[in-house]
Amino acid sequence: MGDGDCDVKTLDGVHESETTKDVLKSKVKHCEHHGENGAIIRSTGAENGEDQNVEHVFDVSIVLPHHPYNIQVPVSLQGQIQDLRSAIVEQPGTFQYTCFHLEHSGQRINDFTDLSDVKGLAAGSKIRLIEDPYTERDARMHVVRIREIIGAAGNRVDVLNGVDAGLSLHESIAPWNGPDAGSAAKRKSAVSKSAADANPLADFKFDDLISIPTLLPRSQETTSKTIKTLGISSWNPPPPMFRQRGHLLYLQLTTNEGEQFQLTSHVSGFFVNRSSNSKFDPLPKASPKNAMAHSLLTLIQALSPSFSDAFNALLEANNKRDPLATFQLTSAIPSNPWLVSPSSFSSAAHQPDLTRTQETYLLSGAENTETLRDWNEEIQSTRELPRETVQDRVFRERLLAKIFAEFNDAAARGGALVARGEVAPLNPTESKDAQIFVYNGIFYSFGADGVGTFTSEGGDEAARIAVGKDVAGVKMVNQLDIPGLATPGTIIVDYLGKRLVAQSIVPGIFKQREPDEPQVDYGGVEGKDVVADNDAFVSTFSQVSKALKVKKHAVWDKEGKKHVLEGSVETKGLLGTDGRKYILDLYRLTPLDISWLDAYWTDGHDKKPLERNYPHRMSVLRSELIESYWRMRMSEYVKAELDKRKNGQKDVVDGDTSDQPDRESTSETADTRVDGTSDAKTNDTETAKDRGRVDISAFALSLNPDVFCGQVPQTAEEKEEWANDEREVRAVTDHLHQKIIPEFIHDLKEQEVGFPMDGQSLSRLMHKRGINVRYVGKLASLSKEGNPRLQALKRLAEQEMIARAFKHTANRYLKNLPTPMAPSCIAHLLNCLLGTRTNDSPRAQLDDDLQYLYKDADYSFADATPHGLQTDIEAQTQLRYRYTLEESWLSGIRPTQLLREIALKLGLQLVAKDYCLSSEADSRPSDLAPLTNGSAIQSSVHGHATNGVTGNGGKKKKKRNNGDSSPVSATASTILEPPHTFIPDDIVNIVPIIKDSSSKSVLAEEALEAGRISMIQNQKDLGQELLLESLSLHEQIYGILHPEVARVYHQLAMLYYTIEEKDAAVELAHKAVVISERTIGIDSDETILSYLNLSLFEHANGNTAVALACQRHALELWKIIYGPDHPDIMTTYNNAAVMLQHLKLFHESRVWFEKSHAVSEEMCGKDSISTASLAFQLAQALALDQDHKGAVNRMREAYSIFHHKLGAEDRNTKEADSWLDQLTVNAVSIAKHAKDVQAQKIRRALFTPRVTLRTQPQAPVGRSSTEGMNGRVSHSTNALDNRSIDELMKYIESSGDATRKTPTKKRKNPRSRRAGSSL
């Protein structure tokens, strides 16, 4: 977008003008025209309707010094020179260029300017690429890039990204090669030829047998190596004499032919020198090996005859893969699977690559100064960039997202090193919990009460919670984006039982001040005893308080002196030495949950009663709850004002709150809710629509976060005000218990929203509703009634509590344990919890050599027993969630699902195999034996010595007998020791769990919300345009591979599906699946939902076989993360049945309809509308399968339920009645015909009612099935086919398509783009 094209109000969807609509339509049309080139369309124009124009994307010609000598690159004047450079070097014919500059009309172009600054640049302009002399840094970057391009870089190993990080299974499930893969008609014809023979659901089992290979990558065709090795020579770096002559690096190349070359990197390029492994002579080699080239890629091509063919084969293989599945993630931390294939971490998978150890030098230089960054200065200076125009905002938010992504990555890596003990503390004489660290310009401290700050609040437990709340508070303040207020970059790293806080270093935070000068400038200095005032912070803090509903209030220090603060006394303001105002310690932005503390907490350090022994006093209310309470009070205020108006009192019309009270949270003044016009015609229209408008400027609601925190008001007036503040906070807690939690239970019980699939989705849904996870025990208690959906909620809540209790117990053992002993600890605890069937008395498998090395370590985990661990889990569940597990809870758990929850919470990566976790293991078929990618792994039940990798037990034992064992040898065990389900070798890796404070893009969210509102208001054209604008903004700001982009792809795909743009829906859905897998998780609930919707779209597009493959994969994932009986799975079963029916697999379709109907009867009741709808569909399926008697019975059931529930005049009742009559007549005719045939009287064709039903969208977790498309809530689970029997008969006789053909205009997908150029 250009300067001043749209203001915030327009993007926020508050008002619409014809000017805005025209501009957005122009954008969409232009996007459609140039989408394949990945163009991002921007508009310019004035807000008041002056002339506007659309910046077109055009091609420029790039003149190259070598073959192919000329290429065409699409550009936009709104882009930057850096974008053009990236587009050039990513094309196959220009891979070799890294060190160059561009010239236009003989003038050099500055690499750091906008394309609009290049004079005379237009369509067809020629830009010349000029090769530049290399510097040492340029040469190092060139070597790194060429190694990546030619596939010479070996596998990387780092502490942050685990095994198979960023894995995507999409290509093996539903192959998609982008918009160039061919039309839907071609794909449809290719699939339909053998549709019945290629039914992916043919052997699907509805039981709870879990297929481990579902989570594993399929074997892929391996490509031959282009070269053997390329790295830094042992002669590097150049001595001073040769450095003076332009030598930069010395390299060593070994080609596939076996020849070894010593290369010199010179300022002019690369050449073969005279050196050997034993002789140093870096001068150019004599003919015929005197090859020289500016690019290393060109030089290798000249030296190796086989290189070109191998390189082309590599490019061809890469082109067959989806670029989204192969590109490196740079803007998000990749997801790490909790089960990994042995082929991914075996010895064969780790290839030799000497240069892998030299990459730090190549990237950072010999002094490692190029990666040292002042993170705080970068973050704050980026925040201070201009934000006046939309273009400014896009650039600023894009850079912010990049900085935060890089900071999060660096901080997480450093945090893992600190946790492993590989960074020296700044204060080694202090206790371990009080030690602080600085690494890579980032400050680290433990999330523990090392200095006694939280002694009265709960000690280490309170400190651990406080740092988590602090990160959440920083995230909220970052989202507000208040000018003049700075927050440090902050993340939490949970690793090996330790919690670390990583922060950018605030200038002046370590400065020693004068004795009488407080260490902070605003807020509590030492708790609430010493309080600092500073008027300079009032204006900025007041903006935070207003946005977060925090009341300006008084506090009193230890001397009784009154101080008026804008925030909590715990929130501090610091004036940094850089002159910026920093806000720190944001863990108390909301009040304490006094109802919880009154019930379960008591002060004192002595032994507390069991009913009042909650571990800490940091139980605060969620901001979502405050917002919900604010909306409720606002609605009450609006209703009262409207009642006054009805009584004859006229008020000033200022703000609209009746239609969208939820949106009032954006402002409390009338000026920001109207479009600046006040003509009488508009007011008359609004009056005609009966839209109530009331003045909300008089409404105010804010909460005091310091109530119930020991403050002592001095005067009677202060005490009265304080009492009022306490009553308001108690009202919020009452709102939680009396409204929010009951509504949560009701919505899940009555199928109002999608049911959570695992602990993560349950926690996310609770947080969205404003419910803290500590109330998960209450949810379980309220779900004990007989309703099947509530029983499912109870089971899921109990599983989440058990997993969290295990996490706390494991962290207690891991915290003071050496890193090499962590696998033994985790394996033993897992054996005590889930491996008792194999060995009811498991023993910790410790390495004697490691024990000897770490004599002072705490090995108390080895004393853990199954009974003791179960007792600990029961105690933790009662302590933290106030829930008592049943005595038989261990026999009622689902072991695989619980193992997954534990692995995700602790960051475990386990060997993928069938662990002997439950009695079901005995009944597993032989084809489910441990296998991974064609390699079998022996199960642990066959003995410890052969568990893990086959054939190693004897060798290890032999080494031990010979006395040749090393400290890193395999776990010591005798052959007579009873087997264990888990052994230390099963713990392949442990990755850090990260919680960051990165904010979302305000601009992109505004456009997204505007699109949603427009869809709710049934303004689909404007909604589509705004959602397209939001997608463009998301891609620009976050980059393609980011969770937020995946969610926007998902929502936009649903939109296109509703408006019959099926090709566009399919393409976006494929992208959503890949990005979700790589950034959220291959088995996350969001990924499953993406697969289900992709299946829906593929079926609608005629690709039913691909759709069924997606259904199969999603159902297998569903089994793994929940089980086969999820309350919402009946919708998926029903969709699968419809798809099978489309393939004319009528018997198979009937089986799936019967399963869907059975699940509905169990979950919803036999007399529910949902069950009746499914009985209606099942009757049709039975008729198609020639079971006419069964069809009549099922249709009669549906009719009876509809008649009883909806009445005789309801459309559904009439439809069922009509079908029942027809099926009955048909059944009688068939019976008579069978009798006649038997008597050999007549032979004639029989009537069979052919039907084709529609699929239904799967409901997202916490939302209705249609809410993701247009914001509307639908309470019906399944809809009846609204066509008559005659219409269905004509339809079936004419064609076999699953969907009706409606004439729609052909339109190219507006977001079609080449993923390579987009990335």
PDB file of N, CA and C in Angstrom, residues 473-546:
ATOM      1  N   GLY A 473       2.756 -10.827  30.303  1.00  0.00           N
ATOM      2  CA  GLY A 473       2.523  -9.394  30.438  1.00  0.00           C
ATOM      3  C   GLY A 473       3.296  -8.589  29.412  1.00  0.00           C
ATOM      4  N   VAL A 474       4.551  -8.966  29.165  1.00  0.00           N
ATOM      5  CA  VAL A 474       5.341  -8.286  28.128  1.00  0.00           C
ATOM      6  C   VAL A 474       4.678  -8.452  26.774  1.00  0.00           C
ATOM      7  N   LYS A 475       4.150  -9.637  26.513  1.00  0.00           N
ATOM      8  CA  LYS A 475       3.466  -9.886  25.235  1.00  0.00           C
ATOM      9  C   LYS A 475       2.258  -8.971  25.077  1.00  0.00           C
ATOM     10  N   MET A 476       1.488  -8.791  26.165  1.00  0.00           N
ATOM     11  CA  MET A 476       0.319  -7.912  26.092  1.00  0.00           C
ATOM     12  C   MET A 476       0.725  -6.459  25.854  1.00  0.00           C
ATOM     13  N   VAL A 477       1.756  -6.002  26.552  1.00  0.00           N
ATOM     14  CA  VAL A 477       2.206  -4.626  26.372  1.00  0.00           C
ATOM     15  C   VAL A 477       2.788  -4.434  24.975  1.00  0.00           C
ATOM     16  N   ASN A 478       3.525  -5.429  24.486  1.00  0.00           N
ATOM     17  CA  ASN A 478       4.033  -5.347  23.117  1.00  0.00           C
ATOM     18  C   ASN A 478       2.885  -5.230  22.115  1.00  0.00           C
ATOM     19  N   GLN A 479       1.804  -5.943  22.376  1.00  0.00           N
ATOM     20  CA  GLN A 479       0.668  -5.893  21.468  1.00  0.00           C
ATOM     21  C   GLN A 479       0.025  -4.511  21.467  1.00  0.00           C
ATOM     22  N   LEU A 480       0.061  -3.811  22.606  1.00  0.00           N
ATOM     23  CA  LEU A 480      -0.497  -2.462  22.661  1.00  0.00           C
ATOM     24  C   LEU A 480       0.323  -1.486  21.831  1.00  0.00           C
ATOM     25  N   ASP A 481       1.648  -1.716  21.771  1.00  0.00           N
ATOM     26  CA  ASP A 481       2.527  -0.924  20.907  1.00  0.00           C
ATOM     27  C   ASP A 481       2.395   0.572  21.196  1.00  0.00           C
ATOM     28  N   ILE A 482       2.638   0.938  22.452  1.00  0.00           N
ATOM     29  CA  ILE A 482       2.484   2.321  22.888  1.00  0.00           C
ATOM     30  C   ILE A 482       3.766   3.092  22.590  1.00  0.00           C
ATOM     31  N   PRO A 483       3.688   4.177  21.862  1.00  0.00           N
ATOM     32  CA  PRO A 483       4.902   4.969  21.566  1.00  0.00           C
ATOM     33  C   PRO A 483       5.527   5.508  22.849  1.00  0.00           C
ATOM     34  N   GLY A 484       6.836   5.454  22.905  1.00  0.00           N
ATOM     35  CA  GLY A 484       7.553   5.990  24.054  1.00  0.00           C
ATOM     36  C   GLY A 484       7.702   5.029  25.209  1.00  0.00           C
ATOM     37  N   LEU A 485       7.162   3.827  25.093  1.00  0.00           N
ATOM     38  CA  LEU A 485       7.274   2.838  26.165  1.00  0.00           C
ATOM     39  C   LEU A 485       8.032   1.630  25.637  1.00  0.00           C
ATOM     40  N   ALA A 486       9.094   1.250  26.328  1.00  0.00           N
ATOM     41  CA  ALA A 486       9.966   0.172  25.867  1.00  0.00           C
ATOM     42  C   ALA A 486       9.844  -1.037  26.778  1.00  0.00           C
ATOM     43  N   THR A 487       9.910  -2.197  26.175  1.00  0.00           N
ATOM     44  CA  THR A 487       9.976  -3.458  26.921  1.00  0.00           C
ATOM     45  C   THR A 487      11.174  -4.244  26.423  1.00  0.00           C
ATOM     46  N   PRO A 488      11.874  -4.927  27.298  1.00  0.00           N
ATOM     47  CA  PRO A 488      13.002  -5.740  26.825  1.00  0.00           C
ATOM     48  C   PRO A 488      12.504  -6.980  26.116  1.00  0.00           C
ATOM     49  N   GLY A 489      13.313  -7.474  25.170  1.00  0.00           N
ATOM     50  CA  GLY A 489      13.002  -8.764  24.573  1.00  0.00           C
ATOM     51  C   GLY A 489      13.053  -9.834  25.644  1.00  0.00           C
ATOM     52  N   THR A 490      12.020 -10.657  25.730  1.00  0.00           N
ATOM     53  CA  THR A 490      11.899 -11.602  26.835  1.00  0.00           C
ATOM     54  C   THR A 490      11.344 -12.932  26.332  1.00  0.00           C
ATOM     55  N   ILE A 491      11.970 -14.032  26.729  1.00  0.00           N
ATOM     56  CA  ILE A 491      11.400 -15.354  26.514  1.00  0.00           C
ATOM     57  C   ILE A 491      11.720 -16.234  27.718  1.00  0.00           C
ATOM     58  N   ILE A 492      10.992 -17.340  27.809  1.00  0.00           N
ATOM     59  CA  ILE A 492      11.238 -18.353  28.838  1.00  0.00           C
ATOM     60  C   ILE A 492      11.711 -19.622  28.142  1.00  0.00           C
ATOM     61  N   VAL A 493      12.696 -20.266  28.718  1.00  0.00           N
ATOM     62  CA  VAL A 493      13.214 -21.533  28.207  1.00  0.00           C
ATOM     63  C   VAL A 493      13.095 -22.571  29.314  1.00  0.00           C
ATOM     64  N   ASP A 494      12.271 -23.577  29.095  1.00  0.00           N
ATOM     65  CA  ASP A 494      12.148 -24.720  30.009  1.00  0.00           C
ATOM     66  C   ASP A 494      12.940 -25.873  29.426  1.00  0.00           C
ATOM     67  N   TYR A 495      13.952 -26.308  30.176  1.00  0.00           N
ATOM     68  CA  TYR A 495      14.859 -27.315  29.628  1.00  0.00           C
ATOM     69  C   TYR A 495      15.495 -28.094  30.763  1.00  0.00           C
ATOM     70  N   LEU A 496      15.382 -29.406  30.683  1.00  0.00           N
ATOM     71  CA  LEU A 496      16.007 -30.306  31.661  1.00  0.00           C
ATOM     72  C   LEU A 496      15.606 -29.958  33.093  1.00  0.00           C
ATOM     73  N   GLY A 497      14.345 -29.648  33.294  1.00  0.00           N
ATOM     74  CA  GLY A 497      13.843 -29.370  34.629  1.00  0.00           C
ATOM     75  C   GLY A 497      14.096 -27.977  35.125  1.00  0.00           C
ATOM     76  N   LYS A 498      14.759 -27.162  34.340  1.00  0.00           N
ATOM     77  CA  LYS A 498      15.090 -25.799  34.764  1.00  0.00           C
ATOM     78  C   LYS A 498      14.291 -24.799  33.937  1.00  0.00           C
ATOM     79  N   ARG A 499      13.922 -23.706  34.567  1.00  0.00           N
ATOM     80  CA  ARG A 499      13.267 -22.612  33.852  1.00  0.00           C
ATOM     81  C   ARG A 499      14.200 -21.415  33.858  1.00  0.00           C
ATOM     82  N   LEU A 500      14.517 -20.924  32.673  1.00  0.00           N
ATOM     83  CA  LEU A 500      15.393 -19.767  32.535  1.00  0.00           C
ATOM     84  C   LEU A 500      14.642 -18.637  31.870  1.00  0.00           C
ATOM     85  N   VAL A 501      14.931 -17.422  32.331  1.00  0.00           N
ATOM     86  CA  VAL A 501      14.388 -16.222  31.719  1.00  0.00           C
ATOM     87  C   VAL A 501      15.507 -15.572  30.921  1.00  0.00           C
ATOM     88  N   ALA A 502      15.261 -15.320  29.650  1.00  0.00           N
ATOM     89  CA  ALA A 502      16.238 -14.667  28.782  1.00  0.00           C
ATOM     90  C   ALA A 502      15.701 -13.291  28.410  1.00  0.00           C
ATOM     91  N   GLN A 503      16.502 -12.268  28.614  1.00  0.00           N
ATOM     92  CA  GLN A 503      16.080 -10.899  28.330  1.00  0.00           C
ATOM     93  C   GLN A 503      17.200 -10.135  27.640  1.00  0.00           C
ATOM     94  N   SER A 504      16.790  -9.229  26.759  1.00  0.00           N
ATOM     95  CA  SER A 504      17.774  -8.292  26.226  1.00  0.00           C
ATOM     96  C   SER A 504      18.215  -7.367  27.356  1.00  0.00           C
ATOM     97  N   ILE A 505      19.455  -6.943  27.305  1.00  0.00           N
ATOM     98  CA  ILE A 505      20.031  -6.188  28.426  1.00  0.00           C
ATOM     99  C   ILE A 505      19.595  -4.734  28.332  1.00  0.00           C
ATOM    100  N   VAL A 506      18.851  -4.281  29.339  1.00  0.00           N
ATOM    101  CA  VAL A 506      18.382  -2.900  29.405  1.00  0.00           C
ATOM    102  C   VAL A 506      19.536  -2.003  29.829  1.00  0.00           C
ATOM    103  N   PRO A 507      19.877  -0.985  29.070  1.00  0.00           N
ATOM    104  CA  PRO A 507      20.987  -0.100  29.467  1.00  0.00           C
ATOM    105  C   PRO A 507      20.726   0.549  30.832  1.00  0.00           C
ATOM    106  N   GLY A 508      21.653   0.351  31.737  1.00  0.00           N
ATOM    107  CA  GLY A 508      21.533   0.965  33.054  1.00  0.00           C
ATOM    108  C   GLY A 508      20.935   0.074  34.112  1.00  0.00           C
ATOM    109  N   ILE A 509      20.506  -1.131  33.753  1.00  0.00           N
ATOM    110  CA  ILE A 509      19.866  -1.973  34.747  1.00  0.00           C
ATOM    111  C   ILE A 509      20.869  -2.491  35.772  1.00  0.00           C
ATOM    112  N   PHE A 510      22.146  -2.581  35.386  1.00  0.00           N
ATOM    113  CA  PHE A 510      23.173  -3.027  36.317  1.00  0.00           C
ATOM    114  C   PHE A 510      23.940  -1.862  36.948  1.00  0.00           C
ATOM    115  N   LYS A 511      23.510  -0.668  36.635  1.00  0.00           N
ATOM    116  CA  LYS A 511      24.217   0.508  37.141  1.00  0.00           C
ATOM    117  C   LYS A 511      24.034   0.645  38.647  1.00  0.00           C
ATOM    118  N   GLN A 512      25.134   0.882  39.341  1.00  0.00           N
ATOM    119  CA  GLN A 512      25.080   1.098  40.782  1.00  0.00           C
ATOM    120  C   GLN A 512      24.722   2.553  41.057  1.00  0.00           C
ATOM    121  N   ARG A 513      23.586   2.783  41.675  1.00  0.00           N
ATOM    122  CA  ARG A 513      23.137   4.139  41.947  1.00  0.00           C
ATOM    123  C   ARG A 513      23.606   4.600  43.310  1.00  0.00           C
ATOM    124  N   GLU A 514      23.337   5.879  43.572  1.00  0.00           N
ATOM    125  CA  GLU A 514      23.712   6.450  44.866  1.00  0.00           C
ATOM    126  C   GLU A 514      22.936   5.758  45.982  1.00  0.00           C
ATOM    127  N   PRO A 515      23.476   5.774  47.211  1.00  0.00           N
ATOM    128  CA  PRO A 515      22.800   5.065  48.311  1.00  0.00           C
ATOM    129  C   PRO A 515      21.361   5.514  48.543  1.00  0.00           C
ATOM    130  N   ASP A 516      21.074   6.803  48.388  1.00  0.00           N
ATOM    131  CA  ASP A 516      19.723   7.294  48.639  1.00  0.00           C
ATOM    132  C   ASP A 516      18.870   7.329  47.377  1.00  0.00           C
ATOM    133  N   GLU A 517      19.386   6.772  46.277  1.00  0.00           N
ATOM    134  CA  GLU A 517      18.662   6.781  45.009  1.00  0.00           C
ATOM    135  C   GLU A 517      18.112   5.387  44.748  1.00  0.00           C
ATOM    136  N   PRO A 518      16.785   5.259  44.501  1.00  0.00           N
ATOM    137  CA  PRO A 518      16.199   3.924  44.268  1.00  0.00           C
ATOM    138  C   PRO A 518      16.729   3.302  42.986  1.00  0.00           C
ATOM    139  N   GLN A 519      16.729   1.990  42.954  1.00  0.00           N
ATOM    140  CA  GLN A 519      17.235   1.265  41.796  1.00  0.00           C
ATOM    141  C   GLN A 519      16.292   1.360  40.603  1.00  0.00           C
ATOM    142  N   VAL A 520      15.017   1.623  40.860  1.00  0.00           N
ATOM    143  CA  VAL A 520      14.058   1.828  39.773  1.00  0.00           C
ATOM    144  C   VAL A 520      13.455   3.209  39.948  1.00  0.00           C
ATOM    145  N   ASP A 521      12.848   3.710  38.890  1.00  0.00           N
ATOM    146  CA  ASP A 521      12.350   5.087  38.897  1.00  0.00           C
ATOM    147  C   ASP A 521      10.859   5.200  39.146  1.00  0.00           C
ATOM    148  N   TYR A 522      10.127   4.078  39.034  1.00  0.00           N
ATOM    149  CA  TYR A 522       8.676   4.147  39.220  1.00  0.00           C
ATOM    150  C   TYR A 522       8.188   2.787  39.710  1.00  0.00           C
ATOM    151  N   GLY A 523       7.314   2.785  40.711  1.00  0.00           N
ATOM    152  CA  GLY A 523       6.769   1.548  41.243  1.00  0.00           C
ATOM    153  C   GLY A 523       7.540   1.047  42.440  1.00  0.00           C
ATOM    154  N   GLY A 524       7.235  -0.184  42.838  1.00  0.00           N
ATOM    155  CA  GLY A 524       7.871  -0.753  44.021  1.00  0.00           C
ATOM    156  C   GLY A 524       9.328  -1.071  43.790  1.00  0.00           C
ATOM    157  N   VAL A 525      10.159  -0.601  44.709  1.00  0.00           N
ATOM    158  CA  VAL A 525      11.603  -0.846  44.618  1.00  0.00           C
ATOM    159  C   VAL A 525      11.956  -2.154  45.303  1.00  0.00           C
ATOM    160  N   GLU A 526      11.504  -2.296  46.514  1.00  0.00           N
ATOM    161  CA  GLU A 526      11.726  -3.527  47.272  1.00  0.00           C
ATOM    162  C   GLU A 526      10.366  -4.052  47.703  1.00  0.00           C
ATOM    163  N   GLY A 527       9.701  -4.719  46.785  1.00  0.00           N
ATOM    164  CA  GLY A 527       8.338  -5.141  47.065  1.00  0.00           C
ATOM    165  C   GLY A 527       7.450  -3.918  47.234  1.00  0.00           C
ATOM    166  N   LYS A 528       6.637  -3.936  48.286  1.00  0.00           N
ATOM    167  CA  LYS A 528       5.765  -2.797  48.546  1.00  0.00           C
ATOM    168  C   LYS A 528       6.301  -1.912  49.660  1.00  0.00           C
ATOM    169  N   ASP A 529       7.487  -2.210  50.181  1.00  0.00           N
ATOM    170  CA  ASP A 529       8.021  -1.426  51.302  1.00  0.00           C
ATOM    171  C   ASP A 529       8.542  -0.076  50.848  1.00  0.00           C
ATOM    172  N   VAL A 530       9.215  -0.036  49.698  1.00  0.00           N
ATOM    173  CA  VAL A 530       9.757   1.218  49.173  1.00  0.00           C
ATOM    174  C   VAL A 530       9.140   1.440  47.796  1.00  0.00           C
ATOM    175  N   VAL A 531       8.529   2.608  47.614  1.00  0.00           N
ATOM    176  CA  VAL A 531       7.835   2.916  46.373  1.00  0.00           C
ATOM    177  C   VAL A 531       8.410   4.204  45.804  1.00  0.00           C
ATOM    178  N   ALA A 532       8.677   4.193  44.481  1.00  0.00           N
ATOM    179  CA  ALA A 532       9.252   5.364  43.817  1.00  0.00           C
ATOM    180  C   ALA A 532       8.190   6.027  42.941  1.00  0.00           C
ATOM    181  N   ASP A 533       8.216   7.362  42.924  1.00  0.00           N
ATOM    182  CA  ASP A 533       7.328   8.151  42.070  1.00  0.00           C
ATOM    183  C   ASP A 533       8.160   8.854  41.006  1.00  0.00           C
ATOM    184  N   ASN A 534       7.575   8.991  39.829  1.00  0.00           N
ATOM    185  CA  ASN A 534       8.242   9.732  38.761  1.00  0.00           C
ATOM    186  C   ASN A 534       7.181  10.135  37.747  1.00  0.00           C
ATOM    187  N   ASP A 535       6.940  11.435  37.647  1.00  0.00           N
ATOM    188  CA  ASP A 535       5.886  11.917  36.756  1.00  0.00           C
ATOM    189  C   ASP A 535       6.160  11.601  35.292  1.00  0.00           C
ATOM    190  N   ALA A 536       7.411  11.364  34.949  1.00  0.00           N
ATOM    191  CA  ALA A 536       7.737  11.103  33.551  1.00  0.00           C
ATOM    192  C   ALA A 536       7.113   9.804  33.050  1.00  0.00           C
ATOM    193  N   PHE A 537       6.794   8.891  33.979  1.00  0.00           N
ATOM    194  CA  PHE A 537       6.229   7.607  33.581  1.00  0.00           C
ATOM    195  C   PHE A 537       4.709   7.595  33.596  1.00  0.00           C
ATOM    196  N   VAL A 538       4.081   8.609  34.121  1.00  0.00           N
ATOM    197  CA  VAL A 538       2.630   8.586  34.318  1.00  0.00           C
ATOM    198  C   VAL A 538       1.894   8.497  32.983  1.00  0.00           C
ATOM    199  N   SER A 539       2.304   9.295  32.000  1.00  0.00           N
ATOM    200  CA  SER A 539       1.568   9.346  30.739  1.00  0.00           C
ATOM    201  C   SER A 539       1.623   8.017  29.994  1.00  0.00           C
ATOM    202  N   THR A 540       2.783   7.387  29.948  1.00  0.00           N
ATOM    203  CA  THR A 540       2.892   6.111  29.235  1.00  0.00           C
ATOM    204  C   THR A 540       2.251   4.976  30.015  1.00  0.00           C
ATOM    205  N   PHE A 541       2.464   4.932  31.327  1.00  0.00           N
ATOM    206  CA  PHE A 541       1.859   3.886  32.137  1.00  0.00           C
ATOM    207  C   PHE A 541       0.334   3.998  32.121  1.00  0.00           C
ATOM    208  N   SER A 542      -0.184   5.213  32.034  1.00  0.00           N
ATOM    209  CA  SER A 542      -1.634   5.390  32.035  1.00  0.00           C
ATOM    210  C   SER A 542      -2.249   4.791  30.767  1.00  0.00           C
ATOM    211  N   GLN A 543      -1.522   4.826  29.664  1.00  0.00           N
ATOM    212  CA  GLN A 543      -2.037   4.213  28.434  1.00  0.00           C
ATOM    213  C   GLN A 543      -2.117   2.692  28.577  1.00  0.00           C
ATOM    214  N   VAL A 544      -1.122   2.106  29.229  1.00  0.00           N
ATOM    215  CA  VAL A 544      -1.173   0.666  29.492  1.00  0.00           C
ATOM    216  C   VAL A 544      -2.347   0.340  30.398  1.00  0.00           C
ATOM    217  N   SER A 545      -2.517   1.128  31.458  1.00  0.00           N
ATOM    218  CA  SER A 545      -3.575   0.872  32.431  1.00  0.00           C
ATOM    219  C   SER A 545      -4.947   0.987  31.785  1.00  0.00           C
ATOM    220  N   LYS A 546      -5.127   1.983  30.950  1.00  0.00           N
ATOM    221  CA  LYS A 546      -6.428   2.169  30.304  1.00  0.00           C
ATOM    222  C   LYS A 546      -6.748   0.997  29.388  1.00  0.00           C
TER     223      LYS A 546
END
